[in-house]
PDB file of C-alpha atoms in Angstrom:
ATOM      1  CA  UNK A   1     -11.656  -1.499  19.181  1.00  0.00           C
ATOM      2  CA  UNK A   2     -13.368  -3.055  16.530  1.00  0.00           C
ATOM      3  CA  UNK A   3     -12.521  -5.725  13.966  1.00  0.00           C
ATOM      4  CA  UNK A   4     -15.490  -7.077  12.694  1.00  0.00           C
ATOM      5  CA  UNK A   5     -16.274  -6.806   8.602  1.00  0.00           C
ATOM      6  CA  UNK A   6     -19.614  -4.534   8.910  1.00  0.00           C
ATOM      7  CA  UNK A   7     -21.638  -4.186   6.548  1.00  0.00           C
ATOM      8  CA  UNK A   8     -20.913  -2.041   3.854  1.00  0.00           C
ATOM      9  CA  UNK A   9     -22.387   1.288   3.208  1.00  0.00           C
ATOM     10  CA  UNK A  10     -25.564   1.854   1.416  1.00  0.00           C
ATOM     11  CA  UNK A  11     -26.495   4.632  -0.713  1.00  0.00           C
ATOM     12  CA  UNK A  12     -29.723   6.042   1.406  1.00  0.00           C
ATOM     13  CA  UNK A  13     -32.680   6.570  -2.018  1.00  0.00           C
ATOM     14  CA  UNK A  14     -31.669  10.321  -2.792  1.00  0.00           C
ATOM     15  CA  UNK A  15     -28.671   9.833  -3.801  1.00  0.00           C
ATOM     16  CA  UNK A  16     -30.736   7.564  -7.060  1.00  0.00           C
ATOM     17  CA  UNK A  17     -30.144   9.411 -10.642  1.00  0.00           C
ATOM     18  CA  UNK A  18     -32.781  10.005 -12.602  1.00  0.00           C
ATOM     19  CA  UNK A  19     -33.435   7.171 -15.036  1.00  0.00           C
ATOM     20  CA  UNK A  20     -32.533   8.285 -18.109  1.00  0.00           C
ATOM     21  CA  UNK A  21     -29.432   9.785 -18.338  1.00  0.00           C
ATOM     22  CA  UNK A  22     -29.336  13.507 -18.351  1.00  0.00           C
ATOM     23  CA  UNK A  23     -26.977  15.582 -21.777  1.00  0.00           C
ATOM     24  CA  UNK A  24     -24.546  17.178 -21.078  1.00  0.00           C
ATOM     25  CA  UNK A  25     -24.679  21.160 -20.298  1.00  0.00           C
ATOM     26  CA  UNK A  26     -21.653  23.587 -20.308  1.00  0.00           C
ATOM     27  CA  UNK A  27     -23.294  27.002 -18.332  1.00  0.00           C
ATOM     28  CA  UNK A  28     -20.950  30.243 -19.448  1.00  0.00           C
ATOM     29  CA  UNK A  29     -21.010  32.869 -16.983  1.00  0.00           C
ATOM     30  CA  UNK A  30     -19.464  35.828 -18.421  1.00  0.00           C
ATOM     31  CA  UNK A  31     -18.041  38.727 -16.125  1.00  0.00           C
ATOM     32  CA  UNK A  32     -17.462  40.487 -19.265  1.00  0.00           C
ATOM     33  CA  UNK A  33     -21.420  42.212 -21.615  1.00  0.00           C
ATOM     34  CA  UNK A  34     -20.113  42.673 -25.195  1.00  0.00           C
ATOM     35  CA  UNK A  35     -22.717  43.400 -28.617  1.00  0.00           C
ATOM     36  CA  UNK A  36     -20.611  40.457 -30.460  1.00  0.00           C
ATOM     37  CA  UNK A  37     -22.138  38.003 -31.682  1.00  0.00           C
ATOM     38  CA  UNK A  38     -20.419  35.619 -30.543  1.00  0.00           C
ATOM     39  CA  UNK A  39     -18.687  36.086 -27.179  1.00  0.00           C
ATOM     40  CA  UNK A  40     -15.183  36.588 -25.996  1.00  0.00           C
ATOM     41  CA  UNK A  41     -14.132  34.133 -23.818  1.00  0.00           C
ATOM     42  CA  UNK A  42     -12.217  35.530 -20.627  1.00  0.00           C
ATOM     43  CA  UNK A  43      -9.873  33.949 -18.688  1.00  0.00           C
ATOM     44  CA  UNK A  44     -11.967  34.386 -15.722  1.00  0.00           C
ATOM     45  CA  UNK A  45     -14.768  32.164 -17.578  1.00  0.00           C
ATOM     46  CA  UNK A  46     -16.394  29.966 -15.098  1.00  0.00           C
ATOM     47  CA  UNK A  47     -18.025  26.983 -16.856  1.00  0.00           C
ATOM     48  CA  UNK A  48     -20.153  24.522 -15.037  1.00  0.00           C
ATOM     49  CA  UNK A  49     -20.524  20.604 -16.144  1.00  0.00           C
ATOM     50  CA  UNK A  50     -22.764  18.045 -15.774  1.00  0.00           C
ATOM     51  CA  UNK A  51     -21.109  14.716 -17.114  1.00  0.00           C
ATOM     52  CA  UNK A  52     -23.800  12.454 -17.898  1.00  0.00           C
ATOM     53  CA  UNK A  53     -23.123   9.389 -15.560  1.00  0.00           C
ATOM     54  CA  UNK A  54     -25.287   5.766 -15.880  1.00  0.00           C
ATOM     55  CA  UNK A  55     -27.264   5.504 -13.868  1.00  0.00           C
ATOM     56  CA  UNK A  56     -26.438   1.330 -12.972  1.00  0.00           C
ATOM     57  CA  UNK A  57     -23.038   2.592 -11.650  1.00  0.00           C
ATOM     58  CA  UNK A  58     -24.752   4.103  -8.442  1.00  0.00           C
ATOM     59  CA  UNK A  59     -27.440   1.817  -8.093  1.00  0.00           C
ATOM     60  CA  UNK A  60     -25.203  -1.567  -8.597  1.00  0.00           C
ATOM     61  CA  UNK A  61     -23.680  -0.575  -5.376  1.00  0.00           C
ATOM     62  CA  UNK A  62     -27.127   0.433  -3.616  1.00  0.00           C
ATOM     63  CA  UNK A  63     -27.793  -1.885  -0.828  1.00  0.00           C
ATOM     64  CA  UNK A  64     -30.431  -2.246   1.259  1.00  0.00           C
ATOM     65  CA  UNK A  65     -29.856  -2.563   5.605  1.00  0.00           C
ATOM     66  CA  UNK A  66     -28.603  -5.462   7.430  1.00  0.00           C
ATOM     67  CA  UNK A  67     -31.819  -7.798   8.643  1.00  0.00           C
ATOM     68  CA  UNK A  68     -31.972  -8.963  11.487  1.00  0.00           C
ATOM     69  CA  UNK A  69     -31.387 -11.818  10.288  1.00  0.00           C
ATOM     70  CA  UNK A  70     -28.603 -11.082   8.446  1.00  0.00           C
ATOM     71  CA  UNK A  71     -25.635 -14.329   8.458  1.00  0.00           C
ATOM     72  CA  UNK A  72     -22.917 -11.799   8.673  1.00  0.00           C
ATOM     73  CA  UNK A  73     -24.498 -10.801  12.701  1.00  0.00           C
ATOM     74  CA  UNK A  74     -24.884 -15.193  13.194  1.00  0.00           C
ATOM     75  CA  UNK A  75     -22.294 -17.013  15.077  1.00  0.00           C
ATOM     76  CA  UNK A  76     -20.802 -20.480  13.574  1.00  0.00           C
ATOM     77  CA  UNK A  77     -17.932 -22.610  15.029  1.00  0.00           C
ATOM     78  CA  UNK A  78     -15.722 -21.426  13.672  1.00  0.00           C
ATOM     79  CA  UNK A  79     -16.356 -18.291  16.256  1.00  0.00           C
ATOM     80  CA  UNK A  80     -16.598 -20.280  19.179  1.00  0.00           C
ATOM     81  CA  UNK A  81     -13.901 -22.269  18.944  1.00  0.00           C
ATOM     82  CA  UNK A  82     -12.013 -18.969  18.175  1.00  0.00           C
ATOM     83  CA  UNK A  83     -13.783 -16.892  21.434  1.00  0.00           C
ATOM     84  CA  UNK A  84     -13.314 -20.532  23.936  1.00  0.00           C
ATOM     85  CA  UNK A  85      -9.783 -20.304  23.128  1.00  0.00           C
ATOM     86  CA  UNK A  86      -9.350 -16.768  23.390  1.00  0.00           C
ATOM     87  CA  UNK A  87     -11.260 -16.985  27.221  1.00  0.00           C
ATOM     88  CA  UNK A  88      -9.208 -20.089  28.178  1.00  0.00           C
ATOM     89  CA  UNK A  89      -5.738 -17.663  27.198  1.00  0.00           C
ATOM     90  CA  UNK A  90      -7.272 -15.952  29.098  1.00  0.00           C
ATOM     91  CA  UNK A  91      -7.554 -17.930  31.928  1.00  0.00           C
ATOM     92  CA  UNK A  92      -4.260 -18.820  31.940  1.00  0.00           C
ATOM     93  CA  UNK A  93      -2.508 -16.101  32.576  1.00  0.00           C
ATOM     94  CA  UNK A  94      -4.109 -14.892  35.191  1.00  0.00           C
ATOM     95  CA  UNK A  95      -4.520 -18.475  37.031  1.00  0.00           C
ATOM     96  CA  UNK A  96      -1.031 -18.518  36.775  1.00  0.00           C
ATOM     97  CA  UNK A  97      -0.297 -15.521  38.441  1.00  0.00           C
ATOM     98  CA  UNK A  98      -2.586 -16.404  41.105  1.00  0.00           C
ATOM     99  CA  UNK A  99      -1.255 -19.905  42.139  1.00  0.00           C
ATOM    100  CA  UNK A 100       2.149 -18.295  41.488  1.00  0.00           C
ATOM    101  CA  UNK A 101       1.276 -15.424  44.086  1.00  0.00           C
ATOM    102  CA  UNK A 102      -0.026 -17.207  46.041  1.00  0.00           C
ATOM    103  CA  UNK A 103       3.231 -19.688  46.085  1.00  0.00           C
ATOM    104  CA  UNK A 104       5.581 -15.876  46.608  1.00  0.00           C
ATOM    105  CA  UNK A 105       3.509 -14.438  48.905  1.00  0.00           C
ATOM    106  CA  UNK A 106       3.242 -11.842  46.510  1.00  0.00           C
ATOM    107  CA  UNK A 107       0.251 -10.044  46.425  1.00  0.00           C
ATOM    108  CA  UNK A 108       0.840  -6.517  46.356  1.00  0.00           C
ATOM    109  CA  UNK A 109       2.418  -6.395  42.654  1.00  0.00           C
ATOM    110  CA  UNK A 110       0.541  -8.697  40.817  1.00  0.00           C
ATOM    111  CA  UNK A 111      -2.643  -7.064  42.029  1.00  0.00           C
ATOM    112  CA  UNK A 112      -0.998  -3.270  41.279  1.00  0.00           C
ATOM    113  CA  UNK A 113      -0.025  -4.934  37.676  1.00  0.00           C
ATOM    114  CA  UNK A 114      -3.655  -6.081  36.820  1.00  0.00           C
ATOM    115  CA  UNK A 115      -4.641  -2.798  37.705  1.00  0.00           C
ATOM    116  CA  UNK A 116      -2.405  -1.302  35.429  1.00  0.00           C
ATOM    117  CA  UNK A 117      -3.652  -3.764  32.659  1.00  0.00           C
ATOM    118  CA  UNK A 118      -7.020  -2.586  33.054  1.00  0.00           C
ATOM    119  CA  UNK A 119      -6.257   1.778  32.652  1.00  0.00           C
ATOM    120  CA  UNK A 120      -3.761   0.593  29.819  1.00  0.00           C
ATOM    121  CA  UNK A 121      -6.532  -1.816  27.590  1.00  0.00           C
ATOM    122  CA  UNK A 122      -8.276   1.454  27.218  1.00  0.00           C
ATOM    123  CA  UNK A 123      -5.628   4.051  26.639  1.00  0.00           C
ATOM    124  CA  UNK A 124      -5.293   0.896  23.670  1.00  0.00           C
ATOM    125  CA  UNK A 125      -8.291   0.764  22.469  1.00  0.00           C
ATOM    126  CA  UNK A 126      -8.690   4.626  21.915  1.00  0.00           C
ATOM    127  CA  UNK A 127      -5.201   4.738  19.995  1.00  0.00           C
ATOM    128  CA  UNK A 128      -6.162   2.400  18.432  1.00  0.00           C
ATOM    129  CA  UNK A 129     -10.009   2.927  17.546  1.00  0.00           C
ATOM    130  CA  UNK A 130      -8.524   6.735  17.020  1.00  0.00           C
ATOM    131  CA  UNK A 131      -5.719   5.027  13.600  1.00  0.00           C
ATOM    132  CA  UNK A 132      -8.143   3.270  12.047  1.00  0.00           C
ATOM    133  CA  UNK A 133     -11.137   5.317  12.676  1.00  0.00           C
ATOM    134  CA  UNK A 134      -8.529   8.097  10.922  1.00  0.00           C
ATOM    135  CA  UNK A 135      -5.922   6.735   8.412  1.00  0.00           C
ATOM    136  CA  UNK A 136      -5.975   3.309   5.457  1.00  0.00           C
ATOM    137  CA  UNK A 137      -8.468   2.405   3.511  1.00  0.00           C
ATOM    138  CA  UNK A 138     -10.193  -0.939   2.903  1.00  0.00           C
ATOM    139  CA  UNK A 139      -7.203  -1.831   0.994  1.00  0.00           C
ATOM    140  CA  UNK A 140      -4.321  -1.137   3.866  1.00  0.00           C
ATOM    141  CA  UNK A 141      -2.842  -4.279   3.770  1.00  0.00           C
ATOM    142  CA  UNK A 142      -2.824  -6.612   7.439  1.00  0.00           C
ATOM    143  CA  UNK A 143      -5.844  -3.525   8.846  1.00  0.00           C
ATOM    144  CA  UNK A 144      -7.860  -2.795   5.278  1.00  0.00           C
ATOM    145  CA  UNK A 145     -10.575  -4.896   7.145  1.00  0.00           C
ATOM    146  CA  UNK A 146     -11.033  -3.638  10.151  1.00  0.00           C
ATOM    147  CA  UNK A 147     -11.290   0.262   9.207  1.00  0.00           C
ATOM    148  CA  UNK A 148     -13.499  -0.809   6.251  1.00  0.00           C
ATOM    149  CA  UNK A 149     -15.682  -2.315   9.239  1.00  0.00           C
ATOM    150  CA  UNK A 150     -14.507   0.746  11.725  1.00  0.00           C
ATOM    151  CA  UNK A 151     -16.349   3.032   8.655  1.00  0.00           C
ATOM    152  CA  UNK A 152     -19.775   0.767   8.345  1.00  0.00           C
ATOM    153  CA  UNK A 153     -20.159   1.445  12.024  1.00  0.00           C
ATOM    154  CA  UNK A 154     -20.207   4.069  12.007  1.00  0.00           C
ATOM    155  CA  UNK A 155     -23.090   4.959   9.623  1.00  0.00           C
ATOM    156  CA  UNK A 156     -24.548   1.231  10.579  1.00  0.00           C
ATOM    157  CA  UNK A 157     -23.929   1.571  14.568  1.00  0.00           C
ATOM    158  CA  UNK A 158     -26.309  -0.280  16.228  1.00  0.00           C
ATOM    159  CA  UNK A 159     -25.657  -3.176  14.261  1.00  0.00           C
ATOM    160  CA  UNK A 160     -23.425  -3.865  16.360  1.00  0.00           C
ATOM    161  CA  UNK A 161     -26.000  -4.576  18.479  1.00  0.00           C
ATOM    162  CA  UNK A 162     -27.181  -6.854  16.275  1.00  0.00           C
ATOM    163  CA  UNK A 163     -24.290  -9.436  16.494  1.00  0.00           C
ATOM    164  CA  UNK A 164     -24.079 -12.632  18.592  1.00  0.00           C
ATOM    165  CA  UNK A 165     -21.355 -12.580  21.352  1.00  0.00           C
ATOM    166  CA  UNK A 166     -18.663 -15.334  19.828  1.00  0.00           C
ATOM    167  CA  UNK A 167     -19.465 -13.084  16.050  1.00  0.00           C
ATOM    168  CA  UNK A 168     -18.762 -10.119  18.056  1.00  0.00           C
ATOM    169  CA  UNK A 169     -15.317 -11.403  20.228  1.00  0.00           C
ATOM    170  CA  UNK A 170     -14.123 -14.385  18.031  1.00  0.00           C
ATOM    171  CA  UNK A 171     -11.138 -12.168  15.998  1.00  0.00           C
ATOM    172  CA  UNK A 172      -9.542 -10.396  19.656  1.00  0.00           C
ATOM    173  CA  UNK A 173     -10.323 -13.332  20.790  1.00  0.00           C
ATOM    174  CA  UNK A 174      -7.665 -15.569  17.570  1.00  0.00           C
ATOM    175  CA  UNK A 175      -5.103 -12.361  18.178  1.00  0.00           C
ATOM    176  CA  UNK A 176      -5.172 -12.627  22.464  1.00  0.00           C
ATOM    177  CA  UNK A 177      -4.900 -16.635  21.595  1.00  0.00           C
ATOM    178  CA  UNK A 178      -1.548 -16.079  19.180  1.00  0.00           C
ATOM    179  CA  UNK A 179      -0.418 -13.272  21.134  1.00  0.00           C
ATOM    180  CA  UNK A 180      -0.501 -13.962  25.196  1.00  0.00           C
ATOM    181  CA  UNK A 181      -0.422 -18.305  25.168  1.00  0.00           C
ATOM    182  CA  UNK A 182       3.254 -17.929  24.075  1.00  0.00           C
ATOM    183  CA  UNK A 183       3.771 -15.534  26.996  1.00  0.00           C
ATOM    184  CA  UNK A 184       1.939 -18.770  29.289  1.00  0.00           C
ATOM    185  CA  UNK A 185       4.087 -20.628  28.620  1.00  0.00           C
ATOM    186  CA  UNK A 186       7.551 -18.512  28.485  1.00  0.00           C
ATOM    187  CA  UNK A 187       6.917 -16.797  31.824  1.00  0.00           C
ATOM    188  CA  UNK A 188       6.070 -17.289  36.087  1.00  0.00           C
ATOM    189  CA  UNK A 189       6.521 -13.937  37.043  1.00  0.00           C
ATOM    190  CA  UNK A 190       2.902 -13.921  38.450  1.00  0.00           C
ATOM    191  CA  UNK A 191       3.398  -9.817  38.259  1.00  0.00           C
ATOM    192  CA  UNK A 192       3.769  -9.656  34.492  1.00  0.00           C
ATOM    193  CA  UNK A 193       0.884 -12.410  34.190  1.00  0.00           C
ATOM    194  CA  UNK A 194      -0.749 -10.182  35.976  1.00  0.00           C
ATOM    195  CA  UNK A 195      -0.510  -7.430  34.083  1.00  0.00           C
ATOM    196  CA  UNK A 196      -1.280  -9.851  30.565  1.00  0.00           C
ATOM    197  CA  UNK A 197      -3.883 -11.124  31.530  1.00  0.00           C
ATOM    198  CA  UNK A 198      -5.658  -8.599  32.591  1.00  0.00           C
ATOM    199  CA  UNK A 199      -4.605  -6.241  29.464  1.00  0.00           C
ATOM    200  CA  UNK A 200      -5.628  -9.144  26.720  1.00  0.00           C
ATOM    201  CA  UNK A 201      -9.167  -9.759  28.617  1.00  0.00           C
ATOM    202  CA  UNK A 202      -9.986  -6.208  28.729  1.00  0.00           C
ATOM    203  CA  UNK A 203      -8.883  -5.453  25.193  1.00  0.00           C
ATOM    204  CA  UNK A 204     -10.916  -8.828  24.136  1.00  0.00           C
ATOM    205  CA  UNK A 205     -13.859  -7.792  25.155  1.00  0.00           C
ATOM    206  CA  UNK A 206     -13.519  -3.943  24.544  1.00  0.00           C
ATOM    207  CA  UNK A 207     -15.449  -5.236  21.094  1.00  0.00           C
ATOM    208  CA  UNK A 208     -18.448  -6.641  23.316  1.00  0.00           C
ATOM    209  CA  UNK A 209     -18.620  -3.282  25.899  1.00  0.00           C
ATOM    210  CA  UNK A 210     -18.989  -1.523  23.014  1.00  0.00           C
ATOM    211  CA  UNK A 211     -21.493  -2.746  22.027  1.00  0.00           C
ATOM    212  CA  UNK A 212     -23.839  -2.830  24.979  1.00  0.00           C
ATOM    213  CA  UNK A 213     -22.685   0.990  24.795  1.00  0.00           C
ATOM    214  CA  UNK A 214     -24.694   1.256  22.071  1.00  0.00           C
ATOM    215  CA  UNK A 215     -27.713  -0.256  23.220  1.00  0.00           C
ATOM    216  CA  UNK A 216     -30.568   1.234  25.311  1.00  0.00           C
ATOM    217  CA  UNK A 217     -30.318   0.711  29.121  1.00  0.00           C
ATOM    218  CA  UNK A 218     -33.841  -1.498  29.504  1.00  0.00           C
ATOM    219  CA  UNK A 219     -32.195  -3.728  27.026  1.00  0.00           C
ATOM    220  CA  UNK A 220     -29.006  -4.839  29.015  1.00  0.00           C
ATOM    221  CA  UNK A 221     -28.364  -6.968  31.654  1.00  0.00           C
ATOM    222  CA  UNK A 222     -28.887  -5.031  34.701  1.00  0.00           C
ATOM    223  CA  UNK A 223     -25.370  -5.538  35.630  1.00  0.00           C
ATOM    224  CA  UNK A 224     -23.720  -4.620  32.448  1.00  0.00           C
ATOM    225  CA  UNK A 225     -25.256  -1.381  33.111  1.00  0.00           C
ATOM    226  CA  UNK A 226     -24.655  -1.034  36.719  1.00  0.00           C
ATOM    227  CA  UNK A 227     -21.102  -0.953  35.215  1.00  0.00           C
ATOM    228  CA  UNK A 228     -21.330   1.662  32.956  1.00  0.00           C
ATOM    229  CA  UNK A 229     -22.897   3.294  35.574  1.00  0.00           C
ATOM    230  CA  UNK A 230     -19.808   2.738  38.075  1.00  0.00           C
ATOM    231  CA  UNK A 231     -17.776   3.899  35.217  1.00  0.00           C
ATOM    232  CA  UNK A 232     -16.023  -0.038  35.364  1.00  0.00           C
ATOM    233  CA  UNK A 233     -17.003  -0.118  31.307  1.00  0.00           C
ATOM    234  CA  UNK A 234     -17.560   1.783  29.185  1.00  0.00           C
ATOM    235  CA  UNK A 235     -21.367   4.302  29.291  1.00  0.00           C
ATOM    236  CA  UNK A 236     -23.110   5.002  26.375  1.00  0.00           C
ATOM    237  CA  UNK A 237     -23.281   8.781  27.190  1.00  0.00           C
ATOM    238  CA  UNK A 238     -19.599   8.589  26.834  1.00  0.00           C
ATOM    239  CA  UNK A 239     -19.226   6.795  23.206  1.00  0.00           C
ATOM    240  CA  UNK A 240     -22.657   7.957  22.545  1.00  0.00           C
ATOM    241  CA  UNK A 241     -20.681  11.938  21.833  1.00  0.00           C
ATOM    242  CA  UNK A 242     -18.375   9.509  19.831  1.00  0.00           C
ATOM    243  CA  UNK A 243     -21.675   9.513  17.250  1.00  0.00           C
ATOM    244  CA  UNK A 244     -21.835  12.480  16.689  1.00  0.00           C
ATOM    245  CA  UNK A 245     -19.927  15.909  15.154  1.00  0.00           C
ATOM    246  CA  UNK A 246     -16.944  16.428  15.087  1.00  0.00           C
ATOM    247  CA  UNK A 247     -15.888  12.719  15.651  1.00  0.00           C
ATOM    248  CA  UNK A 248     -13.018  12.720  17.015  1.00  0.00           C
ATOM    249  CA  UNK A 249     -13.440  12.632  20.902  1.00  0.00           C
ATOM    250  CA  UNK A 250     -14.358   9.361  23.184  1.00  0.00           C
ATOM    251  CA  UNK A 251     -11.800   7.179  21.345  1.00  0.00           C
ATOM    252  CA  UNK A 252     -12.066   4.907  24.492  1.00  0.00           C
ATOM    253  CA  UNK A 253     -13.792   1.431  24.674  1.00  0.00           C
ATOM    254  CA  UNK A 254     -12.632  -0.668  27.679  1.00  0.00           C
ATOM    255  CA  UNK A 255     -14.100   2.035  30.569  1.00  0.00           C
ATOM    256  CA  UNK A 256     -13.689   5.893  28.914  1.00  0.00           C
ATOM    257  CA  UNK A 257     -11.123   6.379  31.974  1.00  0.00           C
ATOM    258  CA  UNK A 258      -8.256   8.134  29.458  1.00  0.00           C
ATOM    259  CA  UNK A 259     -11.082   9.669  26.684  1.00  0.00           C
ATOM    260  CA  UNK A 260     -11.485  12.980  29.073  1.00  0.00           C
ATOM    261  CA  UNK A 261      -7.434  12.854  29.483  1.00  0.00           C
ATOM    262  CA  UNK A 262      -6.932  12.638  26.179  1.00  0.00           C
ATOM    263  CA  UNK A 263      -9.414  14.735  24.767  1.00  0.00           C
ATOM    264  CA  UNK A 264      -9.113  17.949  27.162  1.00  0.00           C
ATOM    265  CA  UNK A 265      -5.122  17.663  26.447  1.00  0.00           C
ATOM    266  CA  UNK A 266      -5.770  17.330  22.839  1.00  0.00           C
ATOM    267  CA  UNK A 267      -3.420  14.638  22.348  1.00  0.00           C
ATOM    268  CA  UNK A 268      -4.964  13.081  19.342  1.00  0.00           C
ATOM    269  CA  UNK A 269      -5.202  16.593  17.660  1.00  0.00           C
ATOM    270  CA  UNK A 270      -1.182  16.833  17.847  1.00  0.00           C
ATOM    271  CA  UNK A 271      -0.683  13.608  16.694  1.00  0.00           C
ATOM    272  CA  UNK A 272      -2.698  14.449  13.580  1.00  0.00           C
ATOM    273  CA  UNK A 273      -0.636  17.499  13.251  1.00  0.00           C
ATOM    274  CA  UNK A 274       2.249  15.591  13.874  1.00  0.00           C
ATOM    275  CA  UNK A 275       1.374  13.075  11.550  1.00  0.00           C
ATOM    276  CA  UNK A 276       0.900  16.297   8.751  1.00  0.00           C
ATOM    277  CA  UNK A 277       3.315  18.078   8.836  1.00  0.00           C
ATOM    278  CA  UNK A 278       5.688  14.638   8.703  1.00  0.00           C
ATOM    279  CA  UNK A 279       4.519  12.705   6.189  1.00  0.00           C
ATOM    280  CA  UNK A 280       0.968  14.837   4.802  1.00  0.00           C
ATOM    281  CA  UNK A 281      -1.167  12.996   5.923  1.00  0.00           C
ATOM    282  CA  UNK A 282      -5.124  14.322   6.738  1.00  0.00           C
ATOM    283  CA  UNK A 283      -6.309  12.174   9.311  1.00  0.00           C
ATOM    284  CA  UNK A 284     -10.404  12.279   8.432  1.00  0.00           C
ATOM    285  CA  UNK A 285     -11.528  13.962  10.636  1.00  0.00           C
ATOM    286  CA  UNK A 286     -10.239  17.259   9.202  1.00  0.00           C
ATOM    287  CA  UNK A 287     -13.052  16.879   6.750  1.00  0.00           C
ATOM    288  CA  UNK A 288     -15.703  14.476   8.102  1.00  0.00           C
ATOM    289  CA  UNK A 289     -18.602  14.528   8.552  1.00  0.00           C
ATOM    290  CA  UNK A 290     -19.969  13.630   5.259  1.00  0.00           C
ATOM    291  CA  UNK A 291     -22.836  11.211   4.366  1.00  0.00           C
ATOM    292  CA  UNK A 292     -20.701   8.380   4.409  1.00  0.00           C
ATOM    293  CA  UNK A 293     -20.288   8.966   8.396  1.00  0.00           C
ATOM    294  CA  UNK A 294     -23.945  10.695   8.991  1.00  0.00           C
ATOM    295  CA  UNK A 295     -25.434   7.843  11.026  1.00  0.00           C
ATOM    296  CA  UNK A 296     -28.695   6.209   9.739  1.00  0.00           C
ATOM    297  CA  UNK A 297     -31.288   4.240  12.475  1.00  0.00           C
ATOM    298  CA  UNK A 298     -32.924   0.655  10.826  1.00  0.00           C
ATOM    299  CA  UNK A 299     -36.189   0.486  11.666  1.00  0.00           C
ATOM    300  CA  UNK A 300     -35.974  -3.162  11.695  1.00  0.00           C
ATOM    301  CA  UNK A 301     -33.733  -3.675  14.394  1.00  0.00           C
ATOM    302  CA  UNK A 302     -35.278  -0.883  17.073  1.00  0.00           C
TER     303      UNK A 302
END
């Protein structure tokens, strides 16, 4: 689940128009042959128009792919502060859970709660990912930037591997801080804190699991590659299927354990049908892929 701003989608060179606008052309196709010098226009007449559009309108919105040294991919001190804050908040939850479990001599409940938090974080990442992939736009309140970022990610998925660590995680770390810090202050139950700590920690690092899923095995740390192979974090092959047509599966990005269940039982397809019949809203997966979601490879990153 990503809420990091990605670079806006560039237009490929084949989208550019000829420098000189073409004159307006109207082609009439008649379904009835007539000998009149002025053909009679029938109701089923087909008119095809090629309106003239100033090429600058398109050229102004095009931009080159992001470079490896793009400042938007670098971590700032503010990013690092938020990441440290989020990690500290998660560690406090887990530490309070361990201390409480030790003092109360209970270990099974907090351990099970932590495992449930890990599993539910994967489900939560999938539901959220499905939602922002399929609904809303850049102008959507609150979630607009996240929606735009995920649309950009489908165009240039490899850019996520070039984001520095704190840059990639700071937004989720900030959200975790605001939500989990009050929980740490208000609750002392080790079972609940075990769930909260594991769930929030996995959600916060899901964006990094996501980035690793786009990496090549030879460039990944050996421990990360081993965790992917064991299915503890989402694997490269599993998430790779999400970036291939029809772009409507494998949404979960923590461990991916829910992907097969959700896809085989067509859970998201059922939700899409319900939303369509109740609200008349079509998901993007019904009309994709289009050129905006066609992956383009940036040679400068290879």
